[in-house]
Coordinates of C-alpha atoms in Angstrom, one line a residue:
X16 CA -0.2 0.1 0.0
X17 CA 2.8 2.2 0.9
X18 CA 4.2 1.8 -2.7
X19 CA 0.8 3.1 -4.4
X20 CA 1.1 6.2 -1.9
X21 CA 4.5 6.9 -3.1
X22 CA 2.9 7.3 -6.6
X23 CA 1.1 10.4 -5.7
X24 CA 2.6 12.7 -8.2
X25 CA 1.6 10.3 -11.3
X26 CA -2.1 10.3 -10.0
X27 CA -2.0 13.9 -9.4
X28 CA -0.7 14.5 -13.1
X29 CA -3.0 11.8 -14.6
X30 CA -6.0 13.6 -13.1
X31 CA -5.1 17.1 -14.3
X32 CA -4.3 15.5 -17.9
X33 CA -7.7 13.8 -18.1
X34 CA -9.7 16.9 -17.0
X35 CA -7.8 18.7 -19.4
X36 CA -8.2 16.4 -22.2
X37 CA -12.3 16.4 -21.3
X38 CA -11.9 20.3 -21.7
X39 CA -10.1 19.6 -25.1
X40 CA -12.7 16.8 -26.0
X41 CA -15.9 19.6 -24.9
X42 CA -14.1 22.8 -26.7
X43 CA -13.8 20.0 -29.7
X44 CA -17.7 19.5 -29.8
X45 CA -18.4 23.4 -29.2
X46 CA -16.1 24.1 -32.3
X47 CA -17.2 21.5 -34.7
X48 CA -21.0 21.5 -33.6
X49 CA -21.1 25.1 -35.0
X50 CA -19.3 24.3 -38.3
X51 CA -21.9 24.2 -41.3
X52 CA -18.8 21.8 -43.0
X53 CA -15.3 21.7 -42.9
X54 CA -12.4 21.3 -45.7
X55 CA -9.1 20.0 -46.2
X56 CA -7.2 22.6 -44.1
X57 CA -9.7 22.4 -41.2
X58 CA -9.2 18.5 -41.2
X59 CA -5.3 18.6 -41.5
X60 CA -5.2 21.1 -38.4
X61 CA -7.6 18.7 -36.9
X62 CA -4.8 16.1 -37.3
X63 CA -2.2 18.5 -35.9
X64 CA -4.3 19.0 -32.9
X65 CA -4.9 15.1 -32.3
X66 CA -1.1 14.7 -32.6
X67 CA -0.5 17.2 -29.8
X68 CA -3.1 15.6 -27.5
X69 CA -1.8 12.5 -28.2
X70 CA 1.6 13.7 -27.0
X71 CA -0.2 14.9 -23.7
X72 CA 0.8 11.4 -22.0
X73 CA 4.4 11.6 -22.5
X74 CA 4.4 15.2 -21.0
X75 CA 2.1 14.0 -18.0
X76 CA 4.9 11.5 -17.4
X77 CA 7.7 14.1 -17.4
X78 CA 5.6 16.4 -14.8
X79 CA 4.8 13.3 -12.6
X80 CA 8.5 12.2 -12.8
X81 CA 9.8 15.4 -11.9
X82 CA 7.0 16.0 -9.2
X83 CA 8.3 12.4 -7.5
X84 CA 11.9 13.4 -8.0
X85 CA 11.4 16.9 -6.8
X86 CA 14.0 17.8 -9.7
X87 CA 13.7 19.4 -12.8
X88 CA 10.3 20.6 -12.1
X89 CA 10.4 23.9 -13.6
X90 CA 11.3 22.3 -17.1
X91 CA 8.7 19.8 -16.7
X92 CA 6.1 22.5 -15.9
X93 CA 7.2 24.4 -19.2
X94 CA 7.4 21.3 -21.2
X95 CA 3.7 20.3 -20.2
X96 CA 2.3 23.7 -20.5
X97 CA 3.6 24.0 -23.8
X98 CA 2.0 21.2 -24.8
X99 CA -1.4 22.1 -23.6
X100 CA -0.7 26.0 -24.8
X101 CA 0.2 24.3 -28.5
X102 CA -3.4 22.5 -28.6
X103 CA -4.8 26.1 -27.7
X104 CA -3.0 27.5 -30.4
X105 CA -4.2 25.2 -32.6
X106 CA -8.0 25.6 -31.3
X107 CA -7.6 29.2 -32.2
X108 CA -6.3 28.5 -35.7
X109 CA -9.1 26.0 -36.5
X110 CA -11.7 28.6 -35.2
X111 CA -10.1 31.7 -37.3
X112 CA -10.2 29.5 -40.4
X113 CA -13.9 27.9 -39.9
X114 CA -14.9 31.7 -39.4
X115 CA -12.8 33.4 -42.0
X116 CA -13.5 30.7 -44.5
X117 CA -17.1 31.1 -44.2
X118 CA -17.6 27.5 -42.7
X119 CA -19.7 28.1 -39.8
X120 CA -23.4 27.4 -39.2
X121 CA -25.0 30.7 -40.4
X122 CA -27.6 30.8 -37.9
X123 CA -24.6 31.1 -35.4
X124 CA -24.7 35.0 -34.7
X125 CA -21.6 37.1 -34.1
X126 CA -22.1 37.3 -30.6
X127 CA -21.7 33.3 -30.3
X128 CA -18.8 33.6 -32.7
X129 CA -17.1 36.5 -30.5
X130 CA -17.8 34.6 -27.3
X131 CA -16.5 31.3 -28.8
X132 CA -13.2 32.9 -30.4
X133 CA -12.8 35.0 -26.4
X134 CA -12.6 31.5 -24.8
X135 CA -10.5 30.0 -26.8
X136 CA -8.2 32.9 -26.7
X137 CA -8.6 33.1 -23.3
X138 CA -6.8 29.7 -23.0
X139 CA -3.3 31.1 -24.6
X140 CA -3.1 33.6 -22.2
X141 CA -3.9 31.8 -19.1
X142 CA -1.9 28.5 -20.1
X143 CA 0.9 30.9 -21.3
X144 CA 0.7 32.4 -17.5
X145 CA 0.9 29.1 -16.1
X146 CA 4.1 28.6 -18.3
X147 CA 6.1 31.6 -17.5
X148 CA 5.4 31.4 -13.7
X149 CA 6.1 27.7 -13.7
X150 CA 9.6 28.4 -15.2
X151 CA 10.4 30.2 -11.7
X152 CA 8.1 29.0 -9.3
X153 CA 7.1 25.4 -10.5
X154 CA 4.2 24.4 -8.2
X155 CA 2.7 28.0 -8.9
X156 CA 2.3 27.3 -12.4
X157 CA 0.7 23.6 -12.1
X158 CA -1.8 25.7 -9.8
X159 CA -2.4 28.3 -12.4
X160 CA -2.7 25.7 -15.4
X161 CA -5.0 23.4 -13.0
X162 CA -7.2 26.6 -12.0
X163 CA -8.3 27.0 -15.7
X164 CA -10.1 23.7 -15.5
X165 CA -13.1 24.9 -13.5
X166 CA -13.1 28.4 -15.1
X167 CA -13.2 27.0 -18.6
X168 CA -16.1 24.4 -17.6
X169 CA -18.1 27.3 -17.2
X170 CA -20.5 28.4 -20.1
X171 CA -20.0 31.7 -21.3
X172 CA -23.0 34.2 -22.1
X173 CA -23.7 34.0 -26.1
X174 CA -21.4 30.9 -26.1
X175 CA -24.7 28.9 -27.7
X176 CA -26.1 31.4 -30.1
X177 CA -29.5 32.9 -30.3
X178 CA -32.7 30.7 -30.2
X179 CA -30.9 27.8 -28.1
X180 CA -32.3 28.9 -24.7
X181 CA -28.8 28.8 -23.4
X182 CA -27.6 32.0 -21.7
X183 CA -24.3 30.7 -20.0

C-alpha cells in the first residue's frame, strides 16, 4: 500500500491531464457542432491537434516524474504547459479558419462567434501565464494551469448562439 502512495505525483498528473483532455473534448464539440462543413485545411489542422493531444501522456509522465523526484520541475511544467498551449493555439487557428472561410453555421450569431473566439483566446493567455510562472515557481505554474479547469468548464454568455435557450 505504501508503494501506491508513493505514486501520488502520477495520480495527480493523470487527474489533471484527464480533466484537461476532457476540456479539449468539450471544446472540440463546441467548435465542430457550430461548423456547417469543413474543408481539407480544417481536417489537416484537426489532425495536428490530435497529434498534440496524443503527446500529452508523454508530457504528463515527465511532470509526474519531476514531481516525484523533486528535480527538474520547472522544465517539466514548461514542457507540459507548452503541450497544452500548442493545443490551445491550434484551437484558435482552426476557429479562425472556420470563421474566415465561411464554414460556420449561418444561424450562429456574431455574439456566439465572438464568445467562442474569446474563450479560445483566453486559453492562450491563461496557459501561457502558467508556463511563465512555472519556469520560476513550478508548483505555482501547475496551480495556475489547474485553475484553468473550473473557469473554463463554465458556459459563457452568448456561446450557444441565439434561440437555443442557453444563456450561460
